[in-house]
Amino acid sequence: MFATPEQFAAANKTNVETLLTLANNAFASAERFAALNLNTARSLLEDGLANSKALLGAKDVQELLSLQTALVQPLVEKAVAYNRSVYEIASQSQEEVSKVVEAQVAELNKAVASALDKAAKSAPAGSDVAVAAVKSAIAAANSAYDSVSKAAKQVAEIAEANVAAATNATVKAVTASTKAAGGKKAA
């Protein structure tokens, strides 16, 4: 029942590999966020300069107002795209962490089941009830974990659908208001 140095070494190696996987995931996500933010900042700067030049080139108030209206929609669409990208990066990162945690839980369950079986073989006579109770408790804990995990996945799917719906509604609303504002000014 006692762990050998080889078992400790194997467990430590597994833990280090898990930590490296999580660290690599965190660094990859940070790298993606940094690239997204730099590209967004560059794009906004370029668009801001181009928009300023366009607005400064307006010949009258009517043209200035129509330019402002026309420039709003691309900005909103870029903001929506940026938020969608942030959400995508965060979701993918969370998914990778979940996979690692699920793998760790599965390994832990195997180790506990193995240790329990070994203990049951060397247990004194009459301890079958205690071993069965422990196995039942472990099975109940695993079932609860599976239920919580499935519920969390469903919540994530619902949140993703809501984000997509809100994004589409925002773009449609801005498009409609831009068209309405353009139509009123043309009249």
Short mmCIF file of C-alpha atoms in Angstrom, two decimals:
data_model
loop_
_atom_site.label_atom_id
_atom_site.label_comp_id
_atom_site.label_asym_id
_atom_site.label_seq_id
_atom_site.Cartn_x
_atom_site.Cartn_y
_atom_site.Cartn_z
CA MET A 1 0.00 0.00 0.00
CA PHE A 2 3.01 2.28 0.48
CA ALA A 3 4.15 4.30 -2.51
CA THR A 4 7.55 3.55 -3.95
CA PRO A 5 10.03 6.19 -5.09
CA GLU A 6 9.19 5.24 -8.68
CA GLN A 7 5.52 5.96 -8.05
CA PHE A 8 6.39 9.34 -6.53
CA ALA A 9 8.61 10.14 -9.51
CA ALA A 10 5.88 9.15 -11.97
CA ALA A 11 3.31 11.25 -10.11
CA ASN A 12 5.64 14.24 -10.02
CA LYS A 13 6.40 13.87 -13.72
CA THR A 14 2.69 13.80 -14.51
CA ASN A 15 2.08 16.88 -12.36
CA VAL A 16 4.92 18.78 -14.03
CA GLU A 17 3.60 17.83 -17.47
CA THR A 18 0.14 19.03 -16.48
CA LEU A 19 1.50 22.33 -15.20
CA LEU A 20 3.50 22.79 -18.40
CA THR A 21 0.40 22.13 -20.47
CA LEU A 22 -1.58 24.70 -18.48
CA ALA A 23 1.27 27.23 -18.67
CA ASN A 24 1.61 26.74 -22.44
CA ASN A 25 -2.13 27.21 -22.80
CA ALA A 26 -2.01 30.42 -20.76
CA PHE A 27 0.93 31.77 -22.76
CA ALA A 28 -0.72 30.89 -26.08
CA SER A 29 -3.90 32.67 -25.01
CA ALA A 30 -1.96 35.71 -23.82
CA GLU A 31 -0.09 35.75 -27.11
CA ARG A 32 -3.34 35.63 -29.07
CA PHE A 33 -4.85 38.42 -26.93
CA ALA A 34 -1.75 40.57 -27.42
CA ALA A 35 -1.79 40.04 -31.19
CA LEU A 36 -5.52 40.80 -31.33
CA ASN A 37 -5.07 43.97 -29.29
CA LEU A 38 -2.11 45.18 -31.39
CA ASN A 39 -3.92 44.51 -34.66
CA THR A 40 -7.06 46.21 -33.36
CA ALA A 41 -5.12 49.25 -32.15
CA ARG A 42 -3.31 49.52 -35.49
CA SER A 43 -6.57 49.21 -37.41
CA LEU A 44 -8.33 51.80 -35.23
CA LEU A 45 -5.45 54.23 -35.65
CA GLU A 46 -5.46 53.83 -39.42
CA ASP A 47 -9.24 54.11 -39.59
CA GLY A 48 -9.21 57.13 -37.28
CA LEU A 49 -6.75 58.93 -39.51
CA ALA A 50 -8.68 58.07 -42.66
CA ASN A 51 -11.98 59.10 -41.03
CA SER A 52 -10.50 62.38 -39.82
CA LYS A 53 -9.24 63.16 -43.32
CA ALA A 54 -12.65 62.35 -44.77
CA LEU A 55 -14.46 64.51 -42.23
CA LEU A 56 -12.04 67.40 -42.74
CA GLY A 57 -12.66 67.16 -46.49
CA ALA A 58 -16.40 67.66 -46.12
CA LYS A 59 -17.62 70.62 -48.13
CA ASP A 60 -20.79 71.35 -46.19
CA VAL A 61 -22.70 70.34 -43.07
CA GLN A 62 -24.90 67.89 -44.98
CA GLU A 63 -21.85 66.01 -46.29
CA LEU A 64 -20.28 66.08 -42.80
CA LEU A 65 -23.40 64.53 -41.26
CA SER A 66 -23.68 61.84 -43.91
CA LEU A 67 -19.98 61.00 -43.51
CA GLN A 68 -20.41 60.67 -39.75
CA THR A 69 -23.36 58.37 -40.23
CA ALA A 70 -21.47 56.27 -42.77
CA LEU A 71 -18.42 55.98 -40.51
CA VAL A 72 -20.33 54.69 -37.47
CA GLN A 73 -21.33 51.30 -38.86
CA PRO A 74 -17.81 50.07 -39.70
CA LEU A 75 -16.65 51.06 -36.19
CA VAL A 76 -19.49 49.14 -34.55
CA GLU A 77 -18.83 46.13 -36.77
CA LYS A 78 -15.14 46.21 -35.81
CA ALA A 79 -16.03 46.46 -32.12
CA VAL A 80 -18.37 43.49 -32.47
CA ALA A 81 -15.69 41.51 -34.33
CA TYR A 82 -13.15 42.37 -31.61
CA ASN A 83 -15.52 41.21 -28.86
CA ARG A 84 -16.29 38.04 -30.80
CA SER A 85 -12.55 37.32 -31.11
CA VAL A 86 -11.97 37.92 -27.39
CA TYR A 87 -14.81 35.58 -26.55
CA GLU A 88 -13.48 32.94 -28.95
CA ILE A 89 -9.98 33.07 -27.47
CA ALA A 90 -11.33 32.86 -23.92
CA SER A 91 -13.66 29.98 -24.82
CA GLN A 92 -10.91 27.99 -26.49
CA SER A 93 -8.59 28.57 -23.54
CA GLN A 94 -11.27 27.45 -21.10
CA GLU A 95 -11.95 24.38 -23.22
CA GLU A 96 -8.27 23.39 -23.15
CA VAL A 97 -8.12 23.81 -19.36
CA SER A 98 -11.28 21.72 -19.02
CA LYS A 99 -9.71 18.92 -21.05
CA VAL A 100 -6.65 18.91 -18.79
CA VAL A 101 -8.78 18.92 -15.64
CA GLU A 102 -10.98 16.11 -16.97
CA ALA A 103 -7.89 14.03 -17.78
CA GLN A 104 -6.53 14.66 -14.27
CA VAL A 105 -9.83 13.66 -12.68
CA ALA A 106 -9.93 10.47 -14.76
CA GLU A 107 -6.38 9.58 -13.69
CA LEU A 108 -7.19 10.32 -10.07
CA ASN A 109 -10.26 8.09 -10.29
CA LYS A 110 -8.15 5.25 -11.69
CA ALA A 111 -5.57 5.67 -8.94
CA VAL A 112 -8.20 5.74 -6.20
CA ALA A 113 -9.95 2.68 -7.64
CA SER A 114 -6.64 0.83 -7.85
CA ALA A 115 -5.68 1.76 -4.29
CA LEU A 116 -9.12 0.76 -3.07
CA ASP A 117 -8.87 -2.62 -4.79
CA LYS A 118 -5.45 -3.23 -3.24
CA ALA A 119 -6.75 -2.22 0.16
CA ALA A 120 -9.76 -4.48 -0.23
CA LYS A 121 -7.54 -7.47 -1.01
CA SER A 122 -5.47 -6.96 2.13
CA ALA A 123 -8.35 -5.87 4.36
CA PRO A 124 -9.43 -8.06 7.23
CA ALA A 125 -12.46 -10.26 6.88
CA GLY A 126 -15.77 -8.45 7.28
CA SER A 127 -14.57 -5.14 5.85
CA ASP A 128 -16.45 -5.71 2.62
CA VAL A 129 -19.22 -3.37 3.78
CA ALA A 130 -16.76 -0.52 4.39
CA VAL A 131 -15.08 -1.05 1.02
CA ALA A 132 -18.47 -1.12 -0.72
CA ALA A 133 -19.46 2.10 1.06
CA VAL A 134 -16.27 3.83 -0.06
CA LYS A 135 -16.77 2.59 -3.64
CA SER A 136 -20.35 3.84 -3.54
CA ALA A 137 -19.22 7.24 -2.27
CA ILE A 138 -16.62 7.47 -5.04
CA ALA A 139 -19.20 6.51 -7.65
CA ALA A 140 -21.59 9.16 -6.30
CA ALA A 141 -18.84 11.79 -6.36
CA ASN A 142 -17.96 10.87 -9.95
CA SER A 143 -21.60 11.03 -10.95
CA ALA A 144 -21.94 14.46 -9.34
CA TYR A 145 -18.78 15.66 -11.10
CA ASP A 146 -20.10 14.41 -14.44
CA SER A 147 -23.43 16.15 -13.87
CA VAL A 148 -21.76 19.44 -12.95
CA SER A 149 -19.41 19.15 -15.92
CA LYS A 150 -22.29 18.53 -18.33
CA ALA A 151 -24.26 21.42 -16.84
CA ALA A 152 -21.26 23.74 -17.18
CA LYS A 153 -20.88 22.74 -20.83
CA GLN A 154 -24.57 23.44 -21.45
CA VAL A 155 -24.28 26.84 -19.77
CA ALA A 156 -21.25 27.63 -21.95
CA GLU A 157 -23.18 26.63 -25.08
CA ILE A 158 -26.14 28.79 -24.07
CA ALA A 159 -23.83 31.73 -23.31
CA GLU A 160 -22.17 31.32 -26.70
CA ALA A 161 -25.54 31.30 -28.44
CA ASN A 162 -26.61 34.41 -26.50
CA VAL A 163 -23.39 36.23 -27.40
CA ALA A 164 -23.90 35.39 -31.06
CA ALA A 165 -27.53 36.54 -30.94
CA ALA A 166 -26.63 39.80 -29.17
CA THR A 167 -23.85 40.44 -31.65
CA ASN A 168 -26.15 39.93 -34.62
CA ALA A 169 -28.84 42.10 -33.04
CA THR A 170 -26.33 44.91 -32.42
CA VAL A 171 -25.08 44.84 -36.00
CA LYS A 172 -28.65 44.81 -37.34
CA ALA A 173 -29.68 47.69 -35.08
CA VAL A 174 -26.71 49.82 -36.12
CA THR A 175 -27.29 49.01 -39.78
CA ALA A 176 -30.97 49.92 -39.48
CA SER A 177 -30.26 53.16 -37.62
CA THR A 178 -27.55 54.10 -40.10
CA LYS A 179 -29.93 53.51 -43.02
CA ALA A 180 -32.70 55.43 -41.26
CA ALA A 181 -30.39 58.35 -40.47
CA GLY A 182 -29.13 58.35 -44.07
CA GLY A 183 -32.68 58.31 -45.39
CA LYS A 184 -33.79 61.22 -43.18
CA LYS A 185 -30.86 63.38 -44.25
CA ALA A 186 -31.40 62.63 -47.90
CA ALA A 187 -35.05 63.75 -47.64
#
